[in-house]
Coordinates of C-alpha atoms in Angstrom, one line a residue:
M91 CA 3.9 22.5 16.6
T92 CA 6.3 20.7 14.4
T93 CA 5.1 19.8 10.8
D94 CA 6.9 17.3 8.7
G95 CA 4.0 16.6 6.2
I96 CA 0.8 17.9 4.8
L97 CA -2.2 16.0 3.5
F98 CA -4.5 18.0 1.3
D99 CA -8.3 17.5 0.6
V100 CA -9.0 17.9 -3.0
D101 CA -12.7 19.4 -3.6
D102 CA -12.9 23.1 -2.6
T103 CA -9.4 22.9 -1.0
L104 CA -7.1 22.6 -3.8
V105 CA -9.7 22.5 -6.8
D106 CA -12.6 24.9 -7.2
T107 CA -15.3 22.2 -7.0
K108 CA -18.0 24.9 -6.0
G109 CA -17.4 26.7 -9.3
A110 CA -17.6 23.6 -11.3
F111 CA -20.8 22.4 -9.6
A112 CA -22.3 25.9 -10.3
R113 CA -21.5 25.6 -13.9
A114 CA -22.8 22.1 -14.2
L115 CA -26.1 23.0 -12.3
E116 CA -26.7 26.0 -14.5
A117 CA -26.6 23.8 -17.4
V118 CA -28.9 21.4 -15.8
R119 CA -31.3 24.1 -14.6
A120 CA -31.6 25.5 -18.2
E121 CA -32.2 22.1 -19.9
H122 CA -34.3 20.1 -17.2
L123 CA -35.7 22.7 -14.9
P124 CA -36.6 25.5 -17.4
H125 CA -39.5 26.7 -15.2
V126 CA -37.0 27.8 -12.4
P127 CA -35.6 31.3 -12.9
A128 CA -31.9 31.7 -13.3
E129 CA -32.1 33.8 -10.1
R130 CA -32.4 30.7 -8.1
D131 CA -29.3 29.2 -9.3
P132 CA -27.6 29.8 -5.8
E133 CA -30.5 27.8 -4.2
I134 CA -29.9 25.1 -6.5
L135 CA -26.1 25.1 -5.8
S136 CA -26.6 25.0 -2.1
H137 CA -29.0 22.1 -2.2
W138 CA -26.6 20.2 -4.2
R139 CA -23.5 20.9 -2.0
T140 CA -25.3 20.6 1.3
D141 CA -26.8 17.1 0.0
P142 CA -29.9 17.2 2.4
G143 CA -30.6 13.7 1.8
G144 CA -27.1 12.5 2.9
F145 CA -26.5 10.5 -0.2
Y146 CA -22.8 11.4 -0.6
G147 CA -22.3 10.4 3.1
R148 CA -23.7 7.1 2.2
Y149 CA -21.2 6.7 -0.6
T150 CA -18.3 7.4 1.4
R151 CA -19.5 4.8 4.0
G152 CA -19.4 2.4 1.2
E153 CA -23.4 2.0 1.1
M154 CA -23.8 2.8 -2.6
D155 CA -21.8 3.8 -5.6
H156 CA -20.9 7.1 -7.0
V157 CA -23.3 7.1 -9.8
T158 CA -26.3 5.9 -7.7
Q159 CA -25.7 8.6 -5.1
R160 CA -25.7 11.2 -7.9
R161 CA -28.9 9.8 -9.2
H162 CA -30.7 10.0 -5.9
R163 CA -29.5 13.6 -5.3
A164 CA -30.8 14.5 -8.9
A165 CA -34.1 13.0 -8.0
L166 CA -34.4 14.9 -4.7
L167 CA -33.2 18.2 -6.5
H168 CA -36.0 17.8 -9.1
E169 CA -38.4 17.1 -6.3
T170 CA -37.4 20.1 -4.3
F171 CA -37.7 22.5 -7.2
G172 CA -40.9 21.0 -8.7
A173 CA -39.3 19.5 -11.8
A174 CA -40.2 16.2 -13.6
P175 CA -39.3 13.1 -11.7
V176 CA -35.8 11.6 -12.4
T177 CA -36.1 8.1 -13.6
E178 CA -33.4 5.6 -14.5
T179 CA -33.9 6.4 -18.2
S180 CA -34.0 10.2 -18.0
F181 CA -31.0 10.2 -15.5
E182 CA -28.7 9.1 -18.3
A183 CA -29.1 12.3 -20.3
W184 CA -29.3 14.4 -17.1
D185 CA -26.1 12.9 -16.0
A186 CA -24.3 13.2 -19.3
L187 CA -25.0 17.0 -19.1
F188 CA -24.2 17.5 -15.5
W189 CA -20.8 15.3 -15.4
G190 CA -19.8 16.4 -18.8
T191 CA -20.0 20.1 -17.7
F192 CA -18.5 19.4 -14.3
E193 CA -15.5 17.8 -15.7
R194 CA -14.8 20.5 -18.3
S195 CA -15.0 23.2 -15.4
W196 CA -12.2 21.8 -13.1
T197 CA -9.8 24.5 -12.0
A198 CA -7.5 24.8 -9.2
H199 CA -7.9 27.6 -6.6
D200 CA -5.6 30.6 -7.4
D201 CA -3.5 29.8 -4.3
A202 CA -3.3 26.1 -4.6
R203 CA -0.2 25.6 -6.6
A204 CA 1.8 28.2 -4.6
A205 CA 0.8 26.3 -1.4
V206 CA 1.9 23.1 -2.5
D207 CA 5.3 24.3 -3.9
A208 CA 5.9 26.3 -0.5
A209 CA 5.4 23.1 1.4
L210 CA 7.7 21.1 -0.9
A211 CA 10.3 23.9 -0.8
A212 CA 10.3 23.8 3.0
G213 CA 11.2 20.2 2.8
L214 CA 7.6 18.8 3.8
R215 CA 6.1 15.7 2.3
V216 CA 2.8 16.4 0.5
G217 CA 0.0 14.2 -0.5
V218 CA -3.8 14.0 -0.9
V219 CA -6.6 12.2 1.1
T220 CA -10.0 12.4 -0.5
N221 CA -13.5 11.0 0.0
A222 CA -13.7 10.5 -3.8
A223 CA -12.3 7.7 -6.0
T224 CA -8.6 7.7 -6.5
E225 CA -8.7 7.6 -10.2
L226 CA -11.2 10.4 -10.4
Q227 CA -9.1 12.7 -8.1
E228 CA -6.0 11.9 -10.0
R229 CA -7.6 13.1 -13.3
K230 CA -9.2 16.1 -11.5
L231 CA -5.8 17.2 -10.1
K232 CA -4.0 16.7 -13.6
A233 CA -6.6 18.9 -15.2
A234 CA -6.2 21.6 -12.6
G235 CA -2.4 21.7 -13.0
L236 CA -1.7 19.6 -9.8
G237 CA -1.0 16.3 -11.2
D238 CA 2.4 15.9 -9.6
L239 CA 0.4 15.5 -6.1
P240 CA 0.0 11.9 -5.1
V241 CA -3.3 10.6 -4.0
L242 CA -2.5 8.4 -1.3
V243 CA -6.1 7.6 0.1
G244 CA -9.2 7.7 -1.8
V245 CA -12.6 6.3 -0.8
D246 CA -11.8 3.1 -2.7
T247 CA -8.7 2.6 -0.7
L248 CA -10.2 1.3 2.5
G249 CA -13.8 1.2 1.3
F250 CA -15.0 4.1 3.4
G251 CA -13.9 7.7 3.7
K252 CA -13.5 10.5 6.2
P253 CA -14.4 11.0 9.1
D254 CA -13.3 7.7 9.8
P255 CA -10.0 8.0 11.9
R256 CA -8.4 5.2 9.8
V257 CA -8.5 7.2 6.6
F258 CA -6.3 10.1 8.0
L259 CA -4.0 7.5 9.8
E260 CA -3.5 5.5 6.5
G261 CA -2.8 8.8 4.7
A262 CA 0.0 9.7 7.2
R263 CA 1.4 6.2 7.0
K264 CA 1.7 6.3 3.2
L265 CA 3.0 9.8 3.5
G266 CA 5.9 8.4 5.8
V267 CA 5.1 10.8 8.7
E268 CA 3.9 10.3 12.1
P269 CA 0.4 11.4 12.5
S270 CA 1.1 13.9 15.3
R271 CA 3.6 15.7 12.8
T272 CA 1.2 15.6 10.0
A273 CA -1.4 18.4 9.1
Y274 CA -4.6 17.6 7.2
V275 CA -6.1 20.6 5.3
G276 CA -9.6 20.5 4.1
D277 CA -12.7 22.8 3.6
E278 CA -15.2 21.0 5.8
P279 CA -15.0 21.8 9.4
A280 CA -16.1 18.6 10.9
V281 CA -15.3 15.9 8.3
D282 CA -12.0 17.4 7.5
A283 CA -10.5 19.4 10.3
L284 CA -12.1 18.2 13.3
A285 CA -12.1 14.6 12.3
A286 CA -8.3 14.8 11.5
H287 CA -7.7 16.4 14.9
E288 CA -9.7 13.5 16.5
A289 CA -7.4 11.1 14.6
G290 CA -4.2 12.6 16.1
L291 CA -3.2 14.9 13.1
T292 CA -3.2 18.7 13.1
G293 CA -6.6 19.5 11.7
V294 CA -6.7 22.5 9.6
W295 CA -10.2 24.1 8.5
L296 CA -9.7 26.1 5.3
D297 CA -12.5 28.5 5.7
R298 CA -12.6 30.0 2.3
A299 CA -14.8 33.3 1.9
G300 CA -17.9 32.1 0.1
H301 CA -17.5 28.5 0.5
R302 CA -19.4 27.6 3.5
R303 CA -22.0 25.1 2.6
G304 CA -24.9 26.5 4.6
P305 CA -26.1 27.3 8.3
G306 CA -25.3 24.4 10.7
Y307 CA -23.5 22.3 7.9
G308 CA -21.0 19.9 9.1
G309 CA -22.3 18.4 12.3
H310 CA -20.1 16.4 14.4
A311 CA -17.0 14.3 13.3
G312 CA -16.8 11.5 16.0
P313 CA -17.3 10.9 19.6
R314 CA -14.4 12.6 21.3
T315 CA -15.3 16.3 20.6
V316 CA -18.5 17.9 21.4
L317 CA -18.8 21.1 19.5
Q318 CA -20.1 24.0 21.7
G319 CA -21.9 26.2 19.0
D320 CA -22.1 26.5 15.3
P321 CA -19.9 24.0 13.6
Q322 CA -18.9 26.5 11.0
D323 CA -17.9 29.3 13.6
P324 CA -14.1 29.6 13.5
E325 CA -13.9 30.3 17.2
V326 CA -15.8 27.1 18.0
L327 CA -13.5 25.1 15.9
R328 CA -10.4 26.9 17.4
A329 CA -11.8 26.0 21.0
A330 CA -12.0 22.3 19.9
G331 CA -8.4 22.4 18.9
V332 CA -8.5 23.0 15.1
V333 CA -6.4 25.5 13.2
V334 CA -8.3 27.8 11.1
V335 CA -7.1 29.7 8.0
E336 CA -8.9 31.6 5.3
T337 CA -6.4 31.0 2.5
L338 CA -3.8 28.4 1.7
A339 CA -1.2 31.2 1.7
E340 CA -1.5 31.2 5.4
L341 CA -0.4 27.7 5.9
P342 CA 3.4 28.4 6.7
G343 CA 2.7 30.8 9.4
A344 CA -0.2 28.7 10.7
L345 CA 1.8 25.6 10.7
G346 CA 5.2 26.9 11.5
Y347 CA 7.2 25.8 8.5
G348 CA 9.3 27.9 6.1
T349 CA 9.4 30.5 9.0
G350 CA 12.0 29.1 11.2
L351 CA 9.4 28.2 13.7
G352 CA 9.2 24.5 13.2

């Protein structure tokens, strides 16, 4: 395996978005779902991250805007946990609390800065491909101390996002590296790692401890690979051709750069 470039996902790969969502949803629960005990905060967080209504997926396919998908997710959250319905009027205050807390909570994962620096020191080209808007992710990376990373492809670049293979290929093109010599590192097994693999890149699943979204989450990325088993089972992903790491510090060894192997 020869690696000349790495494309990173942002959320829950470089930035601790799960932690930021947890703080935002705790604030929402206290203000808008006061009947729900704090002990159920993990359930609320899981509901938001798994997005059972599939609204974020619709956003990444260009079917709705970012605020609209968030309003639908808020409405389903309230319905699921027995809270007052979210209306267009009440959503304004809901979202001000949620999004304001979320933005103030952006921080990098402890291993992110060192991983980026190690790749650059090894002579690799490094950039970001994300399923969120470019401007949003640029602000997020800057707040997390990673503002030097170029956001090469956002969901607004092509009008759609991962797992469409064109997203990964455009990232490699803008990085200036052949897809076969480019790795894509992300926290979602199918949408990130398997989809990148199917597009001809080296797909890397970052299986951080405590960051899986829920049983069976992830599904299938595309038509080429049929997963035989749980899409969040590392061995299932490895059998499909995906590289699996648990921390970003493992990337040099897994991809063979900075070790004299590639």
